[in-house]
Coordinates of N, CA and C in Angstrom, one line a residue:
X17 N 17.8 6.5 5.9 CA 17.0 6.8 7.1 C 15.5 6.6 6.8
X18 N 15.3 6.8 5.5 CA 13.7 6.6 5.0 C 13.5 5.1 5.4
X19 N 14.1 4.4 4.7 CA 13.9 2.6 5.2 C 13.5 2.5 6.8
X20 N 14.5 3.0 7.5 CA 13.9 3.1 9.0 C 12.5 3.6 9.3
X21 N 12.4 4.4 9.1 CA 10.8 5.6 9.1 C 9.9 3.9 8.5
X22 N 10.0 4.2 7.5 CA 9.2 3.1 6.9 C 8.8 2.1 7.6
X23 N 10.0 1.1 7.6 CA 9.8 0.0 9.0 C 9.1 0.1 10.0
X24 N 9.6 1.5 10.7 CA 8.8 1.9 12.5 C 7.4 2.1 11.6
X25 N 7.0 2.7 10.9 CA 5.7 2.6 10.9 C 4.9 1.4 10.3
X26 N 5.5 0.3 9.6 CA 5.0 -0.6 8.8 C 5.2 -1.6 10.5
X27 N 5.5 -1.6 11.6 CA 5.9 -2.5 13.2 C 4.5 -1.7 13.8
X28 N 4.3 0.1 13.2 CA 3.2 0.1 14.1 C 2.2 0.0 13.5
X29 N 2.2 -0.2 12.0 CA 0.6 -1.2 11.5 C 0.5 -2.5 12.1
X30 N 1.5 -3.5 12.3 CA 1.2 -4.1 13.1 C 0.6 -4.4 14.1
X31 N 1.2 -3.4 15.2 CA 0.4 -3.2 16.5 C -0.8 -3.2 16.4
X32 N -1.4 -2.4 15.0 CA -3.1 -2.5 15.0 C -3.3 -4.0 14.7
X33 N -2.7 -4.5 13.9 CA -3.2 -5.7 13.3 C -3.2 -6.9 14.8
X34 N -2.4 -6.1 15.6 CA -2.1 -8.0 16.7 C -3.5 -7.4 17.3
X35 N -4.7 -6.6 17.4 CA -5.7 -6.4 17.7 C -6.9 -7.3 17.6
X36 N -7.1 -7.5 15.7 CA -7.4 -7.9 15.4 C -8.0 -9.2 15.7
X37 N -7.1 -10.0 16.3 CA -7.9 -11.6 16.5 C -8.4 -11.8 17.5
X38 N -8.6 -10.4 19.0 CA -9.6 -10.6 19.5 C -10.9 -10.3 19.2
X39 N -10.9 -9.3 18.0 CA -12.2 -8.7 17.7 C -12.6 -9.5 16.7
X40 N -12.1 -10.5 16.0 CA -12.6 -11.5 15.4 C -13.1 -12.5 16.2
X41 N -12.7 -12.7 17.2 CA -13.1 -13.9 17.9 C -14.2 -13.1 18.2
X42 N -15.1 -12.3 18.3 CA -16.5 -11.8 18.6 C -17.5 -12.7 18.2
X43 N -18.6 -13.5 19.1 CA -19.2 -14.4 18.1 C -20.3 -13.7 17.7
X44 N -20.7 -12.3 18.3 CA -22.5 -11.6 17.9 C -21.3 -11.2 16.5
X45 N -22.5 -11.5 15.3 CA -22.1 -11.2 14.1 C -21.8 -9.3 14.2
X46 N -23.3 -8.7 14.7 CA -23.4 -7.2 14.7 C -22.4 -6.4 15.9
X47 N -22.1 -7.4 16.6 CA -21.1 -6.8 17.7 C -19.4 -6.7 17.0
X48 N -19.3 -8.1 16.1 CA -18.3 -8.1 15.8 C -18.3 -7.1 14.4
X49 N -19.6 -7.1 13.4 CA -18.8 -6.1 12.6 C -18.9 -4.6 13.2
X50 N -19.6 -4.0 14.3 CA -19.1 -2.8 14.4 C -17.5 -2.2 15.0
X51 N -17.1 -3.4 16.1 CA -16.1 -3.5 16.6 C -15.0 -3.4 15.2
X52 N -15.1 -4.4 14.1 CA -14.2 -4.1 13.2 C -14.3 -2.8 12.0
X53 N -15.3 -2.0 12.2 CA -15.6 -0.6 11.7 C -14.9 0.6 12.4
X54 N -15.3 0.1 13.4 CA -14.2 0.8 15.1 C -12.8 0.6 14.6
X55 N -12.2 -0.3 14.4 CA -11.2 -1.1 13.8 C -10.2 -0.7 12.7
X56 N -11.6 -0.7 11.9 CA -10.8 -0.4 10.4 C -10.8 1.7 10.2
X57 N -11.0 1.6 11.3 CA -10.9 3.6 11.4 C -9.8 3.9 11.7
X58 N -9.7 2.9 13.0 CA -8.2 3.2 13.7 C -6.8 2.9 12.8
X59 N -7.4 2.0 12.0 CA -6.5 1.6 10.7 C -6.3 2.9 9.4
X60 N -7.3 3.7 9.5 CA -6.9 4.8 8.3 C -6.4 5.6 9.3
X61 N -6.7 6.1 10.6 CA -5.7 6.7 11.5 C -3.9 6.5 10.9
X62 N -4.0 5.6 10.9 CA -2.2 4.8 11.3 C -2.2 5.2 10.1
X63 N -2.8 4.6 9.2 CA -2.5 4.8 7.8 C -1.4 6.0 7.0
X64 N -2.2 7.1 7.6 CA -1.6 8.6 6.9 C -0.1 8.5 7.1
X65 N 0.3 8.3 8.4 CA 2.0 8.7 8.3 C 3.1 7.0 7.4
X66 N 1.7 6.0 7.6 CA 2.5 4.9 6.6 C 2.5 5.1 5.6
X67 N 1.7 5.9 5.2 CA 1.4 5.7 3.7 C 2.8 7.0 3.2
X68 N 2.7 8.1 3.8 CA 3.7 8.9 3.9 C 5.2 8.3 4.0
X69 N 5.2 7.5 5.1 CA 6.5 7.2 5.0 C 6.9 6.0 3.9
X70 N 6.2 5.4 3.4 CA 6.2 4.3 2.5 C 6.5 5.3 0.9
X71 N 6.0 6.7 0.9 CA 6.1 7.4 -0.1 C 7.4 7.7 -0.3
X72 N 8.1 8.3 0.7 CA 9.5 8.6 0.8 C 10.4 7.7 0.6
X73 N 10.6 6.4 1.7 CA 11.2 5.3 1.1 C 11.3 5.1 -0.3
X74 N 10.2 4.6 -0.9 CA 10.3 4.6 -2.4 C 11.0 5.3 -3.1
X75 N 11.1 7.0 -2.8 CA 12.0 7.6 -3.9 C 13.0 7.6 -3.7
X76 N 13.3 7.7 -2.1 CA 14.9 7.5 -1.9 C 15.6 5.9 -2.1
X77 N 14.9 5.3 -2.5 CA 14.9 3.7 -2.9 C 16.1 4.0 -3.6
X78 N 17.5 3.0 -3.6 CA 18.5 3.1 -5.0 C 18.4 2.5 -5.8
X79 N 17.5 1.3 -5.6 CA 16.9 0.3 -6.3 C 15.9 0.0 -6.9
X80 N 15.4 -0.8 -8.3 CA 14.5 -1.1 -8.5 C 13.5 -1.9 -7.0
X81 N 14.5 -3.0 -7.2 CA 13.7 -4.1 -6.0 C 13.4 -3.8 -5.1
X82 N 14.3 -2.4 -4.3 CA 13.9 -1.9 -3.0 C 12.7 -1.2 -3.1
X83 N 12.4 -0.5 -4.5 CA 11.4 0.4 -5.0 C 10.3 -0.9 -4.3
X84 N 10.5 -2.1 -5.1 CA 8.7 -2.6 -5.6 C 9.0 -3.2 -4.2
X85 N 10.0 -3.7 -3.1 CA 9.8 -4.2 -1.9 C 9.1 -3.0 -1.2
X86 N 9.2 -2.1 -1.2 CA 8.1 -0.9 -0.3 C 6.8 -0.8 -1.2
X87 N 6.7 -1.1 -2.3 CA 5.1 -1.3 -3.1 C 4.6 -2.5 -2.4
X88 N 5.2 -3.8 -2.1 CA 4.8 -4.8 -1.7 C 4.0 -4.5 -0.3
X89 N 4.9 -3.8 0.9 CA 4.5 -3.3 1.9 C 3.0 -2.8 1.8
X90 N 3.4 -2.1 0.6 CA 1.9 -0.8 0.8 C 0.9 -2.0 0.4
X91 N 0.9 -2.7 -0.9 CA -0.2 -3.5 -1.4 C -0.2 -4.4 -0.2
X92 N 0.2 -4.6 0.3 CA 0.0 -5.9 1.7 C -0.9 -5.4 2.8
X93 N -0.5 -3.9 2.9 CA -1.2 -3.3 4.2 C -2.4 -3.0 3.4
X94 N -2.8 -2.8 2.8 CA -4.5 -2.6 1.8 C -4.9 -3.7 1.8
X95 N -4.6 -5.1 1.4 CA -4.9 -6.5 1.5 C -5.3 -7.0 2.8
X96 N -4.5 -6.4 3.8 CA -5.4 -6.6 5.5 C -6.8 -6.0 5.2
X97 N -6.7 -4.9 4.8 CA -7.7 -3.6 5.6 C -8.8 -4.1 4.5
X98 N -8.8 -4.4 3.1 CA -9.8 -5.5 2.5 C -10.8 -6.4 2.9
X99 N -9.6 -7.2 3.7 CA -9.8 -8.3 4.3 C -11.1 -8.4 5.5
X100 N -10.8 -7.3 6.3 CA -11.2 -7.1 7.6 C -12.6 -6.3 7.0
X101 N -12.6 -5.5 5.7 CA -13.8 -4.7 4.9 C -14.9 -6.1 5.0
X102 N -14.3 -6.9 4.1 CA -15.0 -8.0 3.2 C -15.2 -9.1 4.5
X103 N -15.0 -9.2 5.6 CA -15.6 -10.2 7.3 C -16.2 -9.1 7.6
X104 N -16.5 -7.9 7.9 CA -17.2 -6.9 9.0 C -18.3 -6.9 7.7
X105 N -18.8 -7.6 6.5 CA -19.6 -7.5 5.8 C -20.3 -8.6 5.4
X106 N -19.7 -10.0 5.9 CA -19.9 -11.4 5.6 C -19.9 -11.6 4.7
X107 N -18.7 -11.1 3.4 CA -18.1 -12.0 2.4 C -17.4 -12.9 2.9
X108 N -16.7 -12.8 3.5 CA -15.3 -13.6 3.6 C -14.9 -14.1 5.1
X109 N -15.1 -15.4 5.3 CA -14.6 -15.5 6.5 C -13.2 -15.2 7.4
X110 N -13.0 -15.4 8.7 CA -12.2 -14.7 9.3 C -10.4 -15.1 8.5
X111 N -10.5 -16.4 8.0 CA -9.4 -17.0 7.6 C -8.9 -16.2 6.7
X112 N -9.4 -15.2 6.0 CA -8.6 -14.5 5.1 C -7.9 -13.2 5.6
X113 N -7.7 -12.6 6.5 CA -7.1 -11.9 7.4 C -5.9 -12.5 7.6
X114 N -5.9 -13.6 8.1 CA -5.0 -14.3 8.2 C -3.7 -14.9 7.0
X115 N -4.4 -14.7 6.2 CA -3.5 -15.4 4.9 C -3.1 -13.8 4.6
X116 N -4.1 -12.9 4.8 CA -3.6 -11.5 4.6 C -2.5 -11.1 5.2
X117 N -2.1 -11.3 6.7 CA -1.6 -11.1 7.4 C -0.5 -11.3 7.0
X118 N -0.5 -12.9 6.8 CA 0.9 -13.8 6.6 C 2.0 -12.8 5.6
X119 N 0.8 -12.7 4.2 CA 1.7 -11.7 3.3 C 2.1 -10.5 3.4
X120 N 1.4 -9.9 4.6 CA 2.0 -8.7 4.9 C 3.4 -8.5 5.7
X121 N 3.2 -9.7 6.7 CA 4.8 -9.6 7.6 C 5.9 -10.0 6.3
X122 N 5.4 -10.9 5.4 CA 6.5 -11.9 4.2 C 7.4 -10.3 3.9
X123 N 6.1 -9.3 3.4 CA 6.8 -8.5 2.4 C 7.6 -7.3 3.7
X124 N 7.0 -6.8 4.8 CA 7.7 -6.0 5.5 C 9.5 -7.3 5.9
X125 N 9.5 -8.1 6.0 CA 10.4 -8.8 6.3 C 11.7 -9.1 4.9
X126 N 11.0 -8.8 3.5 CA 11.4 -9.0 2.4 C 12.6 -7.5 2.3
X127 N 11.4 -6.7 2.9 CA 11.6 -5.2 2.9 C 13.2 -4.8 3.5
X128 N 13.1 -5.4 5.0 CA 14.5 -5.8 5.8 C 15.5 -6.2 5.1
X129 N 15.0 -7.4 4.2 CA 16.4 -7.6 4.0 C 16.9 -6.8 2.8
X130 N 16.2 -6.4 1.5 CA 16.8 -5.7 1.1 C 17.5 -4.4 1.1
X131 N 16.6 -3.9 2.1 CA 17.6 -2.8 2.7 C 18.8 -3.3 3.3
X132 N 18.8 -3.8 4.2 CA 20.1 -4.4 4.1 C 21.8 -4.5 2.8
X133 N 20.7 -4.8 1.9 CA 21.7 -5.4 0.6 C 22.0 -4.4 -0.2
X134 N 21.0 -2.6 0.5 CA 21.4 -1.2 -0.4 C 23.1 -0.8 0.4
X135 N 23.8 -0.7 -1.0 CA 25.1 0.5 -0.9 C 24.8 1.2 0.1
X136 N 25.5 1.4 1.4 CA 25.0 2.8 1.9 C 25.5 4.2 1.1

């Protein structure tokens, strides 16, 4: 049941993240990085019960791989919130959110199937 928990909350990091590419499309530099300060708050909001539920998964994990497929999760969701640090500061343009992105659904999606493949 942890794997569930996990999932529902790693679907509602998403929900913050499908936010994101309006507030990137912001073209005032100062409008857009406050908006993603705004942004990345709401993201340590969400955070507490992912991070929690990503805790629990892991121990109840039967598996090695299941173990590091929920590490993957967690280091994926910190690689957004990086991401969106390092544009709301003009390191890094908006394209890396995006590559951030990609590897985060990879590993929530990675996540699925191995649960799947645990003994009940």
């Amino acid at each position: 049941m942890s794997y569930l928990a996990f999932l529902e909350q790693a679907h509602l990091m998403g929900v913050e993240y499908r936010q994101t590419p309006h507030i990137l499309s912001t073209e005032d530099h100062e409008e857009r990085r406050a908006r993603l300060e705004e942004h990345r708050a709401r993201l340590r909001e969400v955070f507490g019960p992912f991070r929690h539920s990503c805790q629990v998964a892991a121990v109840d994990a039967r598996s090695s791989a299941a173990r590091a497929n929920c590490d993957r999760v967690f280091a994926a969701s910190r690689m957004v919130y990086m991401a969106l640090g390092d544009i709301a500061e003009g390191v890094s343009d908006t394209s890396v959110f995006y590559v951030a992105l990609d590897h985060y659904w990879s590993a929530v999606t990675e996540l699925g199937e191995a649960m799947r493949l645990e003994e009940p």
